[in-house]
């Protein structure tokens, strides 16, 4: 592997952080596509790294890292039995190398995933050159990756705040619905109370009228009891 890193090329855009990416088949370890950036990488060294004698099995989703001199080799496999390789500087951050491999998986799978099953050695390099170059330039500029990462973190923060606001709004909606229902229940109860109050007032009015009539009848009876004897006595006196 020490012989795979050659002299740095004259590419003025290269910053020395990411120098090489490649895609190989896990079944026969054939390198399907590769691209260098600011360095000359010997594919023989890549094949040596992928040799089953060096690495019998590559677990899907796991990232393997080997440091050789000033370079770090990163490997990862996906469910389609493809192995993705990236060569970076030794002190390159792991989250950046993992992001590079993830983007490489998605980009290669979308562009020529079906062709990878039957393609020959380096048959897809020309087709993927532009795509690979963009990834190399993007991840070679650490300041750009960090800026994107900070932006994504801010976006995630805003998403979390918005989600909390939505949850609060939903809770408020539920509370408002409960208040509306309580108001409707109170209004219905008030209607029933009003109806009952009218009925009770009507009953009380009739009861009062009956009481007044009874009092009048009693008064009349008392007056009759008093007046009738007096009248009778007076008439008897006149006769005498």
XYZ file of C-alpha atoms in Angstrom:
240
model
C 0.000 0.000 0.000
C 2.922 2.341 0.508
C 3.585 2.174 -3.227
C 0.052 3.226 -4.187
C 0.539 6.907 -3.351
C 2.605 8.552 -5.993
C 3.840 12.098 -6.348
C 1.359 14.890 -6.039
C -0.006 16.094 -9.362
C -0.012 19.684 -10.515
C -3.725 20.131 -9.893
C -3.997 23.627 -8.322
C -7.403 22.862 -6.791
C -6.111 19.909 -4.755
C -5.701 20.603 -1.027
C -4.360 17.183 -0.108
C -7.326 16.134 2.042
C -8.962 13.651 -0.365
C -6.881 12.120 -3.150
C -8.733 9.069 -4.481
C -12.080 7.270 -4.625
C -13.039 3.975 -6.243
C -15.814 1.395 -6.491
C -15.178 -2.352 -6.690
C -17.226 -5.560 -6.724
C -17.038 -7.533 -3.509
C -17.472 -10.900 -5.253
C -14.402 -10.790 -7.498
C -12.726 -7.573 -6.171
C -12.750 -6.003 -9.645
C -12.268 -2.195 -9.568
C -15.151 -0.873 -11.675
C -14.462 2.874 -11.500
C -11.849 5.116 -9.910
C -10.682 8.709 -9.925
C -7.662 10.543 -8.473
C -7.400 14.125 -7.231
C -3.994 15.700 -6.701
C -2.175 12.358 -6.425
C -1.261 9.321 -8.528
C -2.794 6.157 -7.079
C -1.718 2.767 -8.416
C -4.745 0.483 -8.878
C -2.509 -2.469 -8.100
C -2.322 -1.220 -4.535
C -6.122 -0.949 -4.416
C -6.403 -4.550 -5.603
C -3.886 -5.563 -2.952
C -6.035 -3.939 -0.312
C -9.157 -5.647 -1.666
C -7.440 -9.024 -1.948
C -9.396 -11.621 0.074
C -6.074 -12.613 1.668
C -5.907 -9.083 3.141
C -9.635 -8.749 3.869
C -11.811 -11.828 3.614
C -15.152 -10.132 4.177
C -16.402 -6.544 4.231
C -19.387 -6.126 6.534
C -22.225 -4.095 5.057
C -22.553 -0.599 6.537
C -19.292 -0.728 8.470
C -16.373 1.604 7.633
C -12.875 0.082 7.712
C -9.926 2.490 8.054
C -6.222 1.710 7.576
C -3.477 4.327 8.029
C -0.469 3.987 5.746
C 2.153 6.690 6.150
C 0.411 10.054 5.755
C -2.671 8.564 4.074
C -5.772 6.881 5.449
C -7.677 4.259 3.446
C -11.413 3.974 4.102
C -13.586 1.091 2.862
C -17.289 0.384 3.146
C -19.742 -2.003 1.460
C -23.457 -1.799 0.667
C -26.292 -4.289 0.178
C -25.512 -4.674 -3.557
C -22.111 -6.230 -2.734
C -20.132 -3.200 -3.894
C -17.061 -1.952 -2.037
C -16.410 1.794 -1.896
C -12.871 3.096 -1.328
C -11.627 6.572 -0.354
C -8.061 7.728 0.311
C -7.708 10.787 2.530
C -5.113 12.536 4.649
C -4.298 10.766 7.921
C -5.815 13.537 10.057
C -8.973 13.848 7.919
C -12.050 13.810 10.164
C -13.947 10.522 10.307
C -17.343 12.194 9.889
C -16.126 13.726 6.616
C -14.757 10.424 5.280
C -17.976 8.646 6.256
C -19.980 11.357 4.511
C -17.840 10.972 1.392
C -18.433 7.209 1.304
C -22.185 7.665 1.829
C -22.389 10.217 -1.003
C -20.283 7.942 -3.203
C -22.690 5.048 -2.571
C -25.747 7.104 -3.439
C -24.228 8.787 -6.493
C -22.759 5.613 -8.001
C -25.908 3.590 -7.313
C -28.091 6.193 -9.015
C -25.830 6.567 -12.044
C -24.727 3.037 -12.896
C -25.740 0.634 -10.159
C -27.183 -1.950 -12.576
C -24.099 -1.906 -14.784
C -21.867 -2.776 -11.849
C -23.010 -6.401 -11.884
C -21.393 -7.237 -15.213
C -18.935 -4.388 -15.905
C -15.265 -5.194 -16.494
C -12.160 -3.687 -14.911
C -12.310 0.161 -14.980
C -15.161 0.012 -17.509
C -17.164 2.650 -15.631
C -14.329 5.084 -14.853
C -14.967 7.333 -17.853
C -18.709 7.421 -17.217
C -18.246 8.296 -13.551
C -15.304 10.679 -13.956
C -17.327 13.890 -13.755
C -19.356 12.640 -10.811
C -16.291 11.413 -8.926
C -14.429 14.689 -9.587
C -17.264 16.696 -8.042
C -17.184 14.518 -4.933
C -13.395 14.764 -4.665
C -13.371 18.553 -5.028
C -16.264 18.925 -2.581
C -14.774 16.781 0.180
C -11.213 17.998 -0.418
C -12.286 21.480 0.730
C -12.779 20.945 4.454
C -13.972 24.511 5.044
C -16.824 23.958 2.571
C -17.789 20.663 4.214
C -17.722 22.261 7.675
C -19.843 25.160 6.412
C -22.348 22.723 4.940
C -22.304 20.761 8.170
C -22.986 23.882 10.214
C -25.798 24.822 7.843
C -27.297 21.333 8.151
C -27.050 21.549 11.931
C -28.862 24.886 11.831
C -31.509 23.369 9.562
C -31.922 20.451 11.958
C -32.207 22.912 14.841
C -34.882 24.878 13.012
C -36.698 21.626 12.187
C -36.674 20.637 15.855
C -38.021 24.055 16.879
C -40.713 23.905 14.200
C -41.658 20.382 15.292
C -41.968 21.538 18.897
C -44.065 24.517 17.770
C -46.319 22.214 15.748
C -46.741 19.892 18.735
C -47.594 22.863 20.964
C -50.033 24.157 18.347
C -51.674 20.726 18.137
C -51.954 20.594 21.913
C -53.482 24.081 21.866
C -55.921 22.952 19.179
C -56.930 20.029 21.354
C -57.330 22.379 24.310
C -59.401 24.774 22.225
C -61.607 21.915 21.057
C -62.086 20.826 24.663
C -62.941 24.403 25.657
C -65.396 24.665 22.763
C -67.032 21.421 23.829
C -67.249 22.598 27.424
C -68.765 25.884 26.245
C -71.332 23.990 24.176
C -72.152 21.775 27.164
C -72.507 24.810 29.403
C -74.724 26.493 26.821
C -76.905 23.388 26.615
C -77.085 23.207 30.412
C -77.965 26.906 30.529
C -80.811 26.283 28.070
C -82.132 23.450 30.195
C -81.842 25.593 33.336
C -83.667 28.448 31.607
C -86.504 26.125 30.546
C -86.791 24.667 34.019
C -86.732 28.164 35.529
C -89.631 29.226 33.293
C -91.605 26.113 34.254
C -90.897 26.651 37.940
C -91.876 30.327 37.724
C -95.127 29.396 36.020
C -95.874 26.826 38.737
C -95.058 29.316 41.461
C -97.311 31.924 39.840
C -100.267 29.507 39.738
C -99.578 28.491 43.310
C -99.579 32.138 44.386
C -102.838 32.731 42.519
C -104.427 29.749 44.280
C -103.226 31.010 47.635
C -104.701 34.454 46.949
C -108.023 32.924 45.858
C -108.073 30.791 48.983
C -107.411 33.818 51.205
C -110.179 35.759 49.446
C -112.566 32.830 49.912
C -111.702 32.584 53.598
C -112.187 36.314 54.080
C -115.549 36.150 52.309
C -116.625 33.213 54.482
C -115.623 35.050 57.639
C -117.476 38.137 56.526
C -120.548 36.061 55.760
C -120.384 34.427 59.164
C -120.246 37.829 60.814
C -122.632 39.765 58.590
C -125.396 37.176 58.167
C -126.212 36.851 61.909
C -126.205 40.621 62.296
C -128.593 41.009 59.400
C -130.875 38.298 60.779
C -130.897 39.864 64.228
C -131.665 43.259 62.868
C -134.599 41.922 60.869
C -136.001 40.125 63.921
C -135.761 43.295 65.906
C -137.731 45.192 63.316
C -140.486 42.592 63.348
C -140.787 42.818 67.083
